[in-house]
PDB file of C-alpha atoms and ligand atoms in Angstrom:
ATOM      1  CA  MET A 580       0.000   0.000   0.000  1.00  0.00           C
ATOM      2  CA  ILE A 581       1.246   3.496  -0.839  1.00  0.00           C
ATOM      3  CA  LEU A 582       0.869   5.769   2.203  1.00  0.00           C
ATOM      4  CA  LEU A 583       0.027   9.388   1.293  1.00  0.00           C
ATOM      5  CA  LYS A 584       1.364  12.179   3.526  1.00  0.00           C
ATOM      6  CA  GLY A 585      -0.463  15.360   4.589  1.00  0.00           C
ATOM      7  CA  PRO A 586       1.088  18.848   4.796  1.00  0.00           C
ATOM      8  CA  GLU A 587       2.144  18.497   8.475  1.00  0.00           C
ATOM      9  CA  GLU A 588       3.837  15.181   7.790  1.00  0.00           C
ATOM     10  CA  ILE A 589       5.615  16.597   4.758  1.00  0.00           C
ATOM     11  CA  ALA A 590       6.775  19.552   6.885  1.00  0.00           C
ATOM     12  CA  VAL A 591       8.434  17.143   9.358  1.00  0.00           C
ATOM     13  CA  MET A 592       9.952  15.186   6.479  1.00  0.00           C
ATOM     14  CA  ARG A 593      11.406  18.444   5.161  1.00  0.00           C
ATOM     15  CA  GLN A 594      13.073  18.920   8.570  1.00  0.00           C
ATOM     16  CA  ALA A 595      14.419  15.367   8.594  1.00  0.00           C
ATOM     17  CA  ASN A 596      15.814  15.824   5.105  1.00  0.00           C
ATOM     18  CA  GLY A 597      17.198  19.237   6.068  1.00  0.00           C
ATOM     19  CA  ILE A 598      19.311  17.476   8.701  1.00  0.00           C
ATOM     20  CA  VAL A 599      20.475  14.948   6.082  1.00  0.00           C
ATOM     21  CA  ARG A 600      21.455  17.861   3.822  1.00  0.00           C
ATOM     22  CA  GLU A 601      23.397  19.610   6.608  1.00  0.00           C
ATOM     23  CA  VAL A 602      25.280  16.402   7.337  1.00  0.00           C
ATOM     24  CA  LEU A 603      26.088  15.767   3.659  1.00  0.00           C
ATOM     25  CA  ASN A 604      27.304  19.377   3.291  1.00  0.00           C
ATOM     26  CA  ALA A 605      29.533  18.953   6.334  1.00  0.00           C
ATOM     27  CA  LEU A 606      30.942  15.687   4.988  1.00  0.00           C
ATOM     28  CA  CYS A 607      31.646  17.212   1.567  1.00  0.00           C
ATOM     29  CA  ALA A 608      33.512  20.043   3.282  1.00  0.00           C
ATOM     30  CA  VAL A 609      35.947  17.609   4.938  1.00  0.00           C
ATOM     31  CA  VAL A 610      36.415  15.152   2.059  1.00  0.00           C
ATOM     32  CA  ARG A 611      40.059  15.361   1.004  1.00  0.00           C
ATOM     33  CA  PRO A 612      43.002  13.005   0.465  1.00  0.00           C
ATOM     34  CA  GLY A 613      43.918  11.253   3.736  1.00  0.00           C
ATOM     35  CA  VAL A 614      40.497  11.360   5.403  1.00  0.00           C
ATOM     36  CA  THR A 615      39.097   7.902   6.225  1.00  0.00           C
ATOM     37  CA  THR A 616      35.500   6.893   5.650  1.00  0.00           C
ATOM     38  CA  ASP A 617      35.320   6.064   9.383  1.00  0.00           C
ATOM     39  CA  ASP A 618      36.144   9.756  10.049  1.00  0.00           C
ATOM     40  CA  LEU A 619      33.160  10.709   7.868  1.00  0.00           C
ATOM     41  CA  ASP A 620      30.916   8.168   9.600  1.00  0.00           C
ATOM     42  CA  ARG A 621      31.787   9.559  13.041  1.00  0.00           C
ATOM     43  CA  LEU A 622      31.201  13.151  11.940  1.00  0.00           C
ATOM     44  CA  ALA A 623      27.815  12.242  10.439  1.00  0.00           C
ATOM     45  CA  GLU A 624      26.696  10.497  13.617  1.00  0.00           C
ATOM     46  CA  GLU A 625      27.877  13.337  15.864  1.00  0.00           C
ATOM     47  CA  LEU A 626      26.076  16.040  13.876  1.00  0.00           C
ATOM     48  CA  THR A 627      22.895  13.962  13.673  1.00  0.00           C
ATOM     49  CA  LEU A 628      22.686  13.448  17.426  1.00  0.00           C
ATOM     50  CA  LYS A 629      23.404  17.138  17.997  1.00  0.00           C
ATOM     51  CA  LYS A 630      20.350  17.944  15.823  1.00  0.00           C
ATOM     52  CA  GLY A 631      18.106  15.679  17.912  1.00  0.00           C
ATOM     53  CA  ALA A 632      17.864  13.049  15.181  1.00  0.00           C
ATOM     54  CA  ARG A 633      19.106   9.463  14.916  1.00  0.00           C
ATOM     55  CA  PRO A 634      21.082   7.776  12.115  1.00  0.00           C
ATOM     56  CA  ALA A 635      18.679   5.717  10.016  1.00  0.00           C
ATOM     57  CA  PHE A 636      20.953   3.066   8.528  1.00  0.00           C
ATOM     58  CA  LYS A 637      22.816   1.785  11.611  1.00  0.00           C
ATOM     59  CA  GLY A 638      21.392  -1.589  12.598  1.00  0.00           C
ATOM     60  CA  TYR A 639      19.058  -1.718   9.575  1.00  0.00           C
ATOM     61  CA  LYS A 640      18.541  -5.407   8.821  1.00  0.00           C
ATOM     62  CA  PRO A 641      16.688  -6.255   5.591  1.00  0.00           C
ATOM     63  CA  HIS A 642      18.602  -9.591   5.393  1.00  0.00           C
ATOM     64  CA  SER A 643      20.934 -11.641   7.615  1.00  0.00           C
ATOM     65  CA  VAL A 644      23.573  -8.927   8.222  1.00  0.00           C
ATOM     66  CA  ALA A 645      22.568  -5.701  10.013  1.00  0.00           C
ATOM     67  CA  TYR A 646      24.163  -2.578   8.508  1.00  0.00           C
ATOM     68  CA  PRO A 647      27.023  -1.795  10.914  1.00  0.00           C
ATOM     69  CA  LYS A 648      27.572   1.955  10.361  1.00  0.00           C
ATOM     70  CA  SER A 649      25.628   5.201  10.061  1.00  0.00           C
ATOM     71  CA  LEU A 650      26.934   6.311   6.660  1.00  0.00           C
ATOM     72  CA  CYS A 651      27.306   4.523   3.339  1.00  0.00           C
ATOM     73  CA  ALA A 652      30.565   5.611   1.656  1.00  0.00           C
ATOM     74  CA  SER A 653      31.130   3.942  -1.717  1.00  0.00           C
ATOM     75  CA  ILE A 654      34.499   4.521  -3.381  1.00  0.00           C
ATOM     76  CA  ASN A 655      35.158   4.302  -7.160  1.00  0.00           C
ATOM     77  CA  SER A 656      33.838   0.889  -8.347  1.00  0.00           C
ATOM     78  CA  GLU A 657      31.718   0.546  -5.198  1.00  0.00           C
ATOM     79  CA  VAL A 658      28.140   1.226  -6.275  1.00  0.00           C
ATOM     80  CA  VAL A 659      26.239   1.591  -2.989  1.00  0.00           C
ATOM     81  CA  HIS A 660      26.311   0.451   0.651  1.00  0.00           C
ATOM     82  CA  GLY A 661      30.080   0.864   0.968  1.00  0.00           C
ATOM     83  CA  VAL A 662      30.797   0.238   4.643  1.00  0.00           C
ATOM     84  CA  PRO A 663      33.015   2.918   6.267  1.00  0.00           C
ATOM     85  CA  SER A 664      36.438   1.686   7.377  1.00  0.00           C
ATOM     86  CA  SER A 665      39.953   2.881   8.158  1.00  0.00           C
ATOM     87  CA  ARG A 666      40.603   3.159   4.399  1.00  0.00           C
ATOM     88  CA  HIS A 667      42.019   6.563   3.448  1.00  0.00           C
ATOM     89  CA  LEU A 668      40.521   8.506   0.565  1.00  0.00           C
ATOM     90  CA  LYS A 669      43.109   9.405  -2.050  1.00  0.00           C
ATOM     91  CA  GLU A 670      43.459  12.096  -4.689  1.00  0.00           C
ATOM     92  CA  GLY A 671      41.336  11.249  -7.740  1.00  0.00           C
ATOM     93  CA  ASP A 672      38.879   8.933  -5.958  1.00  0.00           C
ATOM     94  CA  ILE A 673      35.154   9.498  -6.192  1.00  0.00           C
ATOM     95  CA  VAL A 674      33.080   8.711  -3.122  1.00  0.00           C
ATOM     96  CA  GLY A 675      29.318   8.254  -2.927  1.00  0.00           C
ATOM     97  CA  LEU A 676      27.984   9.524   0.401  1.00  0.00           C
ATOM     98  CA  ASP A 677      24.536   8.137   1.215  1.00  0.00           C
ATOM     99  CA  TYR A 678      22.942   9.233   4.468  1.00  0.00           C
ATOM    100  CA  GLY A 679      19.644   8.912   6.296  1.00  0.00           C
ATOM    101  CA  VAL A 680      18.151  10.049   9.613  1.00  0.00           C
ATOM    102  CA  VAL A 681      14.977   9.608  11.610  1.00  0.00           C
ATOM    103  CA  TYR A 682      13.563  12.820  13.064  1.00  0.00           C
ATOM    104  CA  ARG A 683      10.277  13.055  14.979  1.00  0.00           C
ATOM    105  CA  GLY A 684       9.242   9.688  13.582  1.00  0.00           C
ATOM    106  CA  PHE A 685      10.011  10.404   9.920  1.00  0.00           C
ATOM    107  CA  TYR A 686      12.892   9.388   7.699  1.00  0.00           C
ATOM    108  CA  GLY A 687      15.091  11.529   5.475  1.00  0.00           C
ATOM    109  CA  ASP A 688      17.396   9.990   2.853  1.00  0.00           C
ATOM    110  CA  ALA A 689      19.769  11.542   0.303  1.00  0.00           C
ATOM    111  CA  ALA A 690      23.070  10.844  -1.420  1.00  0.00           C
ATOM    112  CA  GLN A 691      25.666  12.481  -3.585  1.00  0.00           C
ATOM    113  CA  THR A 692      28.955  11.472  -5.141  1.00  0.00           C
ATOM    114  CA  VAL A 693      31.926  13.814  -4.865  1.00  0.00           C
ATOM    115  CA  GLY A 694      35.503  13.899  -6.056  1.00  0.00           C
ATOM    116  CA  VAL A 695      38.511  13.710  -3.735  1.00  0.00           C
ATOM    117  CA  GLY A 696      40.937  16.472  -4.709  1.00  0.00           C
ATOM    118  CA  ARG A 697      41.417  16.660  -8.473  1.00  0.00           C
ATOM    119  CA  ILE A 698      39.573  13.967 -10.422  1.00  0.00           C
ATOM    120  CA  SER A 699      39.832  12.793 -14.034  1.00  0.00           C
ATOM    121  CA  GLU A 700      37.636  14.212 -16.786  1.00  0.00           C
ATOM    122  CA  ARG A 701      36.227  10.715 -17.156  1.00  0.00           C
ATOM    123  CA  ALA A 702      35.091  10.649 -13.509  1.00  0.00           C
ATOM    124  CA  ARG A 703      33.721  14.192 -13.672  1.00  0.00           C
ATOM    125  CA  ARG A 704      31.535  13.333 -16.653  1.00  0.00           C
ATOM    126  CA  LEU A 705      30.081  10.311 -14.816  1.00  0.00           C
ATOM    127  CA  LEU A 706      29.189  12.502 -11.816  1.00  0.00           C
ATOM    128  CA  GLU A 707      27.571  15.130 -14.042  1.00  0.00           C
ATOM    129  CA  VAL A 708      25.493  12.616 -15.995  1.00  0.00           C
ATOM    130  CA  THR A 709      24.332  10.805 -12.836  1.00  0.00           C
ATOM    131  CA  ARG A 710      23.246  14.076 -11.257  1.00  0.00           C
ATOM    132  CA  ALA A 711      21.448  15.005 -14.495  1.00  0.00           C
ATOM    133  CA  ALA A 712      19.724  11.592 -14.481  1.00  0.00           C
ATOM    134  CA  LEU A 713      18.451  12.265 -10.948  1.00  0.00           C
ATOM    135  CA  TYR A 714      17.021  15.639 -11.986  1.00  0.00           C
ATOM    136  CA  ALA A 715      15.488  14.189 -15.158  1.00  0.00           C
ATOM    137  CA  GLY A 716      13.745  11.631 -12.928  1.00  0.00           C
ATOM    138  CA  ILE A 717      12.611  14.286 -10.457  1.00  0.00           C
ATOM    139  CA  ASP A 718      11.142  16.311 -13.306  1.00  0.00           C
ATOM    140  CA  GLN A 719       8.792  13.393 -14.080  1.00  0.00           C
ATOM    141  CA  ALA A 720       7.600  13.130 -10.459  1.00  0.00           C
ATOM    142  CA  ARG A 721       4.268  14.875 -10.945  1.00  0.00           C
ATOM    143  CA  PRO A 722       0.610  13.915 -10.659  1.00  0.00           C
ATOM    144  CA  GLY A 723      -0.707  12.264 -13.820  1.00  0.00           C
ATOM    145  CA  ASN A 724       2.612  10.567 -14.557  1.00  0.00           C
ATOM    146  CA  ARG A 725       3.538   7.089 -13.386  1.00  0.00           C
ATOM    147  CA  VAL A 726       6.507   5.631 -11.520  1.00  0.00           C
ATOM    148  CA  GLY A 727       7.810   4.218 -14.816  1.00  0.00           C
ATOM    149  CA  ASP A 728       8.136   7.731 -16.270  1.00  0.00           C
ATOM    150  CA  ILE A 729      10.807   8.410 -13.639  1.00  0.00           C
ATOM    151  CA  GLY A 730      12.738   5.260 -14.486  1.00  0.00           C
ATOM    152  CA  ARG A 731      12.477   5.887 -18.199  1.00  0.00           C
ATOM    153  CA  ALA A 732      13.892   9.422 -17.833  1.00  0.00           C
ATOM    154  CA  VAL A 733      16.752   8.223 -15.623  1.00  0.00           C
ATOM    155  CA  GLU A 734      17.708   5.383 -17.953  1.00  0.00           C
ATOM    156  CA  GLU A 735      17.493   7.557 -21.081  1.00  0.00           C
ATOM    157  CA  THR A 736      19.751  10.195 -19.562  1.00  0.00           C
ATOM    158  CA  ALA A 737      22.361   7.619 -18.552  1.00  0.00           C
ATOM    159  CA  GLY A 738      22.042   5.640 -21.792  1.00  0.00           C
ATOM    160  CA  ARG A 739      22.476   8.694 -24.036  1.00  0.00           C
ATOM    161  CA  ALA A 740      25.859   9.252 -22.361  1.00  0.00           C
ATOM    162  CA  GLY A 741      26.875   5.620 -22.928  1.00  0.00           C
ATOM    163  CA  TYR A 742      26.364   4.500 -19.335  1.00  0.00           C
ATOM    164  CA  SER A 743      24.219   1.770 -17.749  1.00  0.00           C
ATOM    165  CA  VAL A 744      21.853   1.913 -14.775  1.00  0.00           C
ATOM    166  CA  VAL A 745      21.871  -0.529 -11.887  1.00  0.00           C
ATOM    167  CA  GLU A 746      18.763  -2.720 -11.719  1.00  0.00           C
ATOM    168  CA  GLU A 747      19.262  -4.585  -8.409  1.00  0.00           C
ATOM    169  CA  PHE A 748      18.599  -1.513  -6.270  1.00  0.00           C
ATOM    170  CA  ALA A 749      15.829   1.025  -6.656  1.00  0.00           C
ATOM    171  CA  GLY A 750      14.439   4.199  -5.175  1.00  0.00           C
ATOM    172  CA  HIS A 751      11.502   3.858  -2.805  1.00  0.00           C
ATOM    173  CA  GLY A 752       8.638   5.441  -0.974  1.00  0.00           C
ATOM    174  CA  ILE A 753       9.746   6.975   2.336  1.00  0.00           C
ATOM    175  CA  GLY A 754       7.923   8.170   5.453  1.00  0.00           C
ATOM    176  CA  ARG A 755       7.602   6.581   8.878  1.00  0.00           C
ATOM    177  CA  ARG A 756       9.707   3.816   7.376  1.00  0.00           C
ATOM    178  CA  LEU A 757      12.913   4.078   5.341  1.00  0.00           C
ATOM    179  CA  HIS A 758      11.565   1.868   2.587  1.00  0.00           C
ATOM    180  CA  GLU A 759       7.881   2.101   1.745  1.00  0.00           C
ATOM    181  CA  GLU A 760       5.958   1.346  -1.415  1.00  0.00           C
ATOM    182  CA  PRO A 761       6.271   2.073  -4.247  1.00  0.00           C
ATOM    183  CA  GLN A 762       9.600   0.813  -5.526  1.00  0.00           C
ATOM    184  CA  VAL A 763      11.095   3.406  -7.880  1.00  0.00           C
ATOM    185  CA  PRO A 764      13.397   1.561 -10.322  1.00  0.00           C
ATOM    186  CA  ASN A 765      15.860   3.497 -12.450  1.00  0.00           C
ATOM    187  CA  TYR A 766      14.489   1.941 -15.655  1.00  0.00           C
ATOM    188  CA  TYR A 767      11.162   0.970 -17.149  1.00  0.00           C
ATOM    189  CA  ARG A 768      10.117  -2.147 -19.057  1.00  0.00           C
ATOM    190  CA  SER A 769       6.557  -2.872 -20.145  1.00  0.00           C
ATOM    191  CA  GLY A 770       4.744  -5.211 -17.769  1.00  0.00           C
ATOM    192  CA  MET A 771       6.440  -3.820 -14.667  1.00  0.00           C
ATOM    193  CA  PRO A 772       4.216  -2.542 -11.822  1.00  0.00           C
ATOM    194  CA  ASN A 773       3.615   1.076 -12.734  1.00  0.00           C
ATOM    195  CA  PRO A 774       1.520   2.960 -10.162  1.00  0.00           C
ATOM    196  CA  ARG A 775       0.191   6.429 -10.864  1.00  0.00           C
ATOM    197  CA  LEU A 776       1.883   9.301  -9.015  1.00  0.00           C
ATOM    198  CA  ARG A 777      -0.417  11.268  -6.701  1.00  0.00           C
ATOM    199  CA  PRO A 778      -0.130  14.380  -4.522  1.00  0.00           C
ATOM    200  CA  GLY A 779       1.013  13.352  -1.034  1.00  0.00           C
ATOM    201  CA  MET A 780       3.341  10.626  -2.197  1.00  0.00           C
ATOM    202  CA  VAL A 781       6.911  11.017  -0.913  1.00  0.00           C
ATOM    203  CA  ILE A 782       9.615   9.067  -2.719  1.00  0.00           C
ATOM    204  CA  ALA A 783      13.392   8.780  -2.789  1.00  0.00           C
ATOM    205  CA  ILE A 784      14.757   8.780  -6.341  1.00  0.00           C
ATOM    206  CA  GLU A 785      18.289   7.378  -6.457  1.00  0.00           C
ATOM    207  CA  PRO A 786      20.003   6.610  -9.766  1.00  0.00           C
ATOM    208  CA  MET A 787      23.105   4.425  -9.593  1.00  0.00           C
ATOM    209  CA  VAL A 788      24.943   4.828 -12.894  1.00  0.00           C
ATOM    210  CA  ASN A 789      27.843   2.654 -14.082  1.00  0.00           C
ATOM    211  CA  GLU A 790      30.517   3.485 -16.628  1.00  0.00           C
ATOM    212  CA  GLY A 791      30.536  -0.096 -17.910  1.00  0.00           C
ATOM    213  CA  THR A 792      28.311  -3.086 -17.268  1.00  0.00           C
ATOM    214  CA  HIS A 793      25.208  -2.721 -15.080  1.00  0.00           C
ATOM    215  CA  GLU A 794      26.138  -5.969 -13.351  1.00  0.00           C
ATOM    216  CA  LEU A 795      27.102  -6.033  -9.676  1.00  0.00           C
ATOM    217  CA  ARG A 796      28.708  -8.247  -7.118  1.00  0.00           C
ATOM    218  CA  ILE A 797      28.282  -8.074  -3.328  1.00  0.00           C
ATOM    219  CA  LEU A 798      31.445  -8.273  -1.208  1.00  0.00           C
ATOM    220  CA  ASP A 799      31.878 -10.728   1.667  1.00  0.00           C
ATOM    221  CA  ASP A 800      30.837  -8.050   4.205  1.00  0.00           C
ATOM    222  CA  GLY A 801      27.282  -8.749   2.975  1.00  0.00           C
ATOM    223  CA  TRP A 802      26.704  -5.111   1.996  1.00  0.00           C
ATOM    224  CA  THR A 803      29.217  -3.432  -0.318  1.00  0.00           C
ATOM    225  CA  ALA A 804      27.942  -3.605  -3.915  1.00  0.00           C
ATOM    226  CA  VAL A 805      30.689  -3.247  -6.550  1.00  0.00           C
ATOM    227  CA  THR A 806      30.593  -3.147 -10.348  1.00  0.00           C
ATOM    228  CA  ALA A 807      31.277  -6.586 -11.877  1.00  0.00           C
ATOM    229  CA  ASP A 808      33.841  -5.075 -14.279  1.00  0.00           C
ATOM    230  CA  GLY A 809      35.628  -2.854 -11.739  1.00  0.00           C
ATOM    231  CA  LYS A 810      34.700   0.344 -13.585  1.00  0.00           C
ATOM    232  CA  LEU A 811      33.414   3.474 -11.854  1.00  0.00           C
ATOM    233  CA  SER A 812      29.907   3.988 -10.485  1.00  0.00           C
ATOM    234  CA  ALA A 813      28.109   7.073  -9.147  1.00  0.00           C
ATOM    235  CA  HIS A 814      24.987   7.587  -7.023  1.00  0.00           C
ATOM    236  CA  PHE A 815      22.803  10.637  -6.352  1.00  0.00           C
ATOM    237  CA  GLU A 816      19.583  10.673  -4.332  1.00  0.00           C
ATOM    238  CA  HIS A 817      16.897  13.116  -3.224  1.00  0.00           C
ATOM    239  CA  SER A 818      13.746  12.600  -1.190  1.00  0.00           C
ATOM    240  CA  ILE A 819      10.907  14.420  -2.912  1.00  0.00           C
ATOM    241  CA  ALA A 820       7.244  15.138  -2.216  1.00  0.00           C
ATOM    242  CA  ILE A 821       4.778  15.010  -5.093  1.00  0.00           C
ATOM    243  CA  THR A 822       2.411  17.978  -4.975  1.00  0.00           C
ATOM    244  CA  GLU A 823      -0.351  19.337  -7.229  1.00  0.00           C
ATOM    245  CA  ASN A 824       2.280  21.727  -8.555  1.00  0.00           C
ATOM    246  CA  GLY A 825       4.899  19.065  -9.236  1.00  0.00           C
ATOM    247  CA  PRO A 826       7.932  17.736  -7.371  1.00  0.00           C
ATOM    248  CA  GLN A 827       9.217  19.391  -4.210  1.00  0.00           C
ATOM    249  CA  ILE A 828      12.748  18.373  -3.283  1.00  0.00           C
ATOM    250  CA  LEU A 829      12.874  17.905   0.507  1.00  0.00           C
ATOM    251  CA  SER A 830      16.602  17.191   0.734  1.00  0.00           C
ATOM    252  CA  GLU A 831      17.952  20.187  -1.187  1.00  0.00           C
TER     253      GLU A 831
HETATM  254  N1  MF3 B 113      19.730   5.177   0.296  1.00  0.00           N
HETATM  255  C1  MF3 B 113      19.887   3.749   0.526  1.00  0.00           C
HETATM  256  C2  MF3 B 113      18.553   3.092   0.413  1.00  0.00           C
HETATM  257  O1  MF3 B 113      17.590   3.764   0.433  1.00  0.00           O
HETATM  258  C3  MF3 B 113      20.566   3.530   1.811  1.00  0.00           C
HETATM  259  C4  MF3 B 113      20.241   2.290   2.559  1.00  0.00           C
HETATM  260  S1  MF3 B 113      21.567   1.808   3.534  1.00  0.00           S
HETATM  261  C5  MF3 B 113      20.946   0.677   4.593  1.00  0.00           C
HETATM  262  O2  MF3 B 113      18.424   1.897   0.230  1.00  0.00           O
HETATM  263  F1  MF3 B 113      21.888   0.278   5.357  1.00  0.00           F
HETATM  264  F2  MF3 B 113      20.018   1.237   5.313  1.00  0.00           F
HETATM  265  F3  MF3 B 113      20.394  -0.289   3.912  1.00  0.00           F
HETATM  266 CO1   CO B 114      17.284   5.574  -0.398  1.00  0.00          CO
END
């Protein structure tokens, strides 16, 4: 069932996502060669608690292994769910920072991929196209359209640039739970479930775009998803409310 949100609920979700945005901004400001992803994880947790919120991902257990950290930090060929560690970021890396909080009973969720120091032209183009794919998807998030219109726009934007989109993970409804219906895949094929978008729906749109093959592998930690061919991957995410007047980005 898709749970619609009223104006007061959306106002709280805007606050939750505002905290996510502040944390992501703070993380981006400290990303540089030498910083470890554990450093970023600690900073995220500290800021979140200071704001009266709680990290959303820590302890999340959709399968046998609970997620052990607060932040997802996915480096280079890591697609999503990179688990923070004592690994140092180095010049030229790209790192996807995916963060979520719970605030006054509601979840916020957003992600962005940033460069560490100077990055290659090749990496910069991947980041730009993935961000553009997110915004192309957001632009479709209006009443009268369907979930598949979002996926189609994301996939077309990535495909036109010669990239592939990840199919194993999708965006999602969000509210009093991190993952609610509907699923919001980053592609569309006929025959897929394709619910109509309505005012009051709140969804997280999160394209994961690969330079090479769309295929993934999960590392032995049970979480880190990496590209099967070792090429780069990028991830951007916003939580958005669908209103009569179109999409409202809550995490911007
Ligand atoms: N943005 C990701 C998602 O919505 C982050 C989930 S990390 C997890 O699926 F640990 F909570 F799974
Ligand atoms: Co999400």
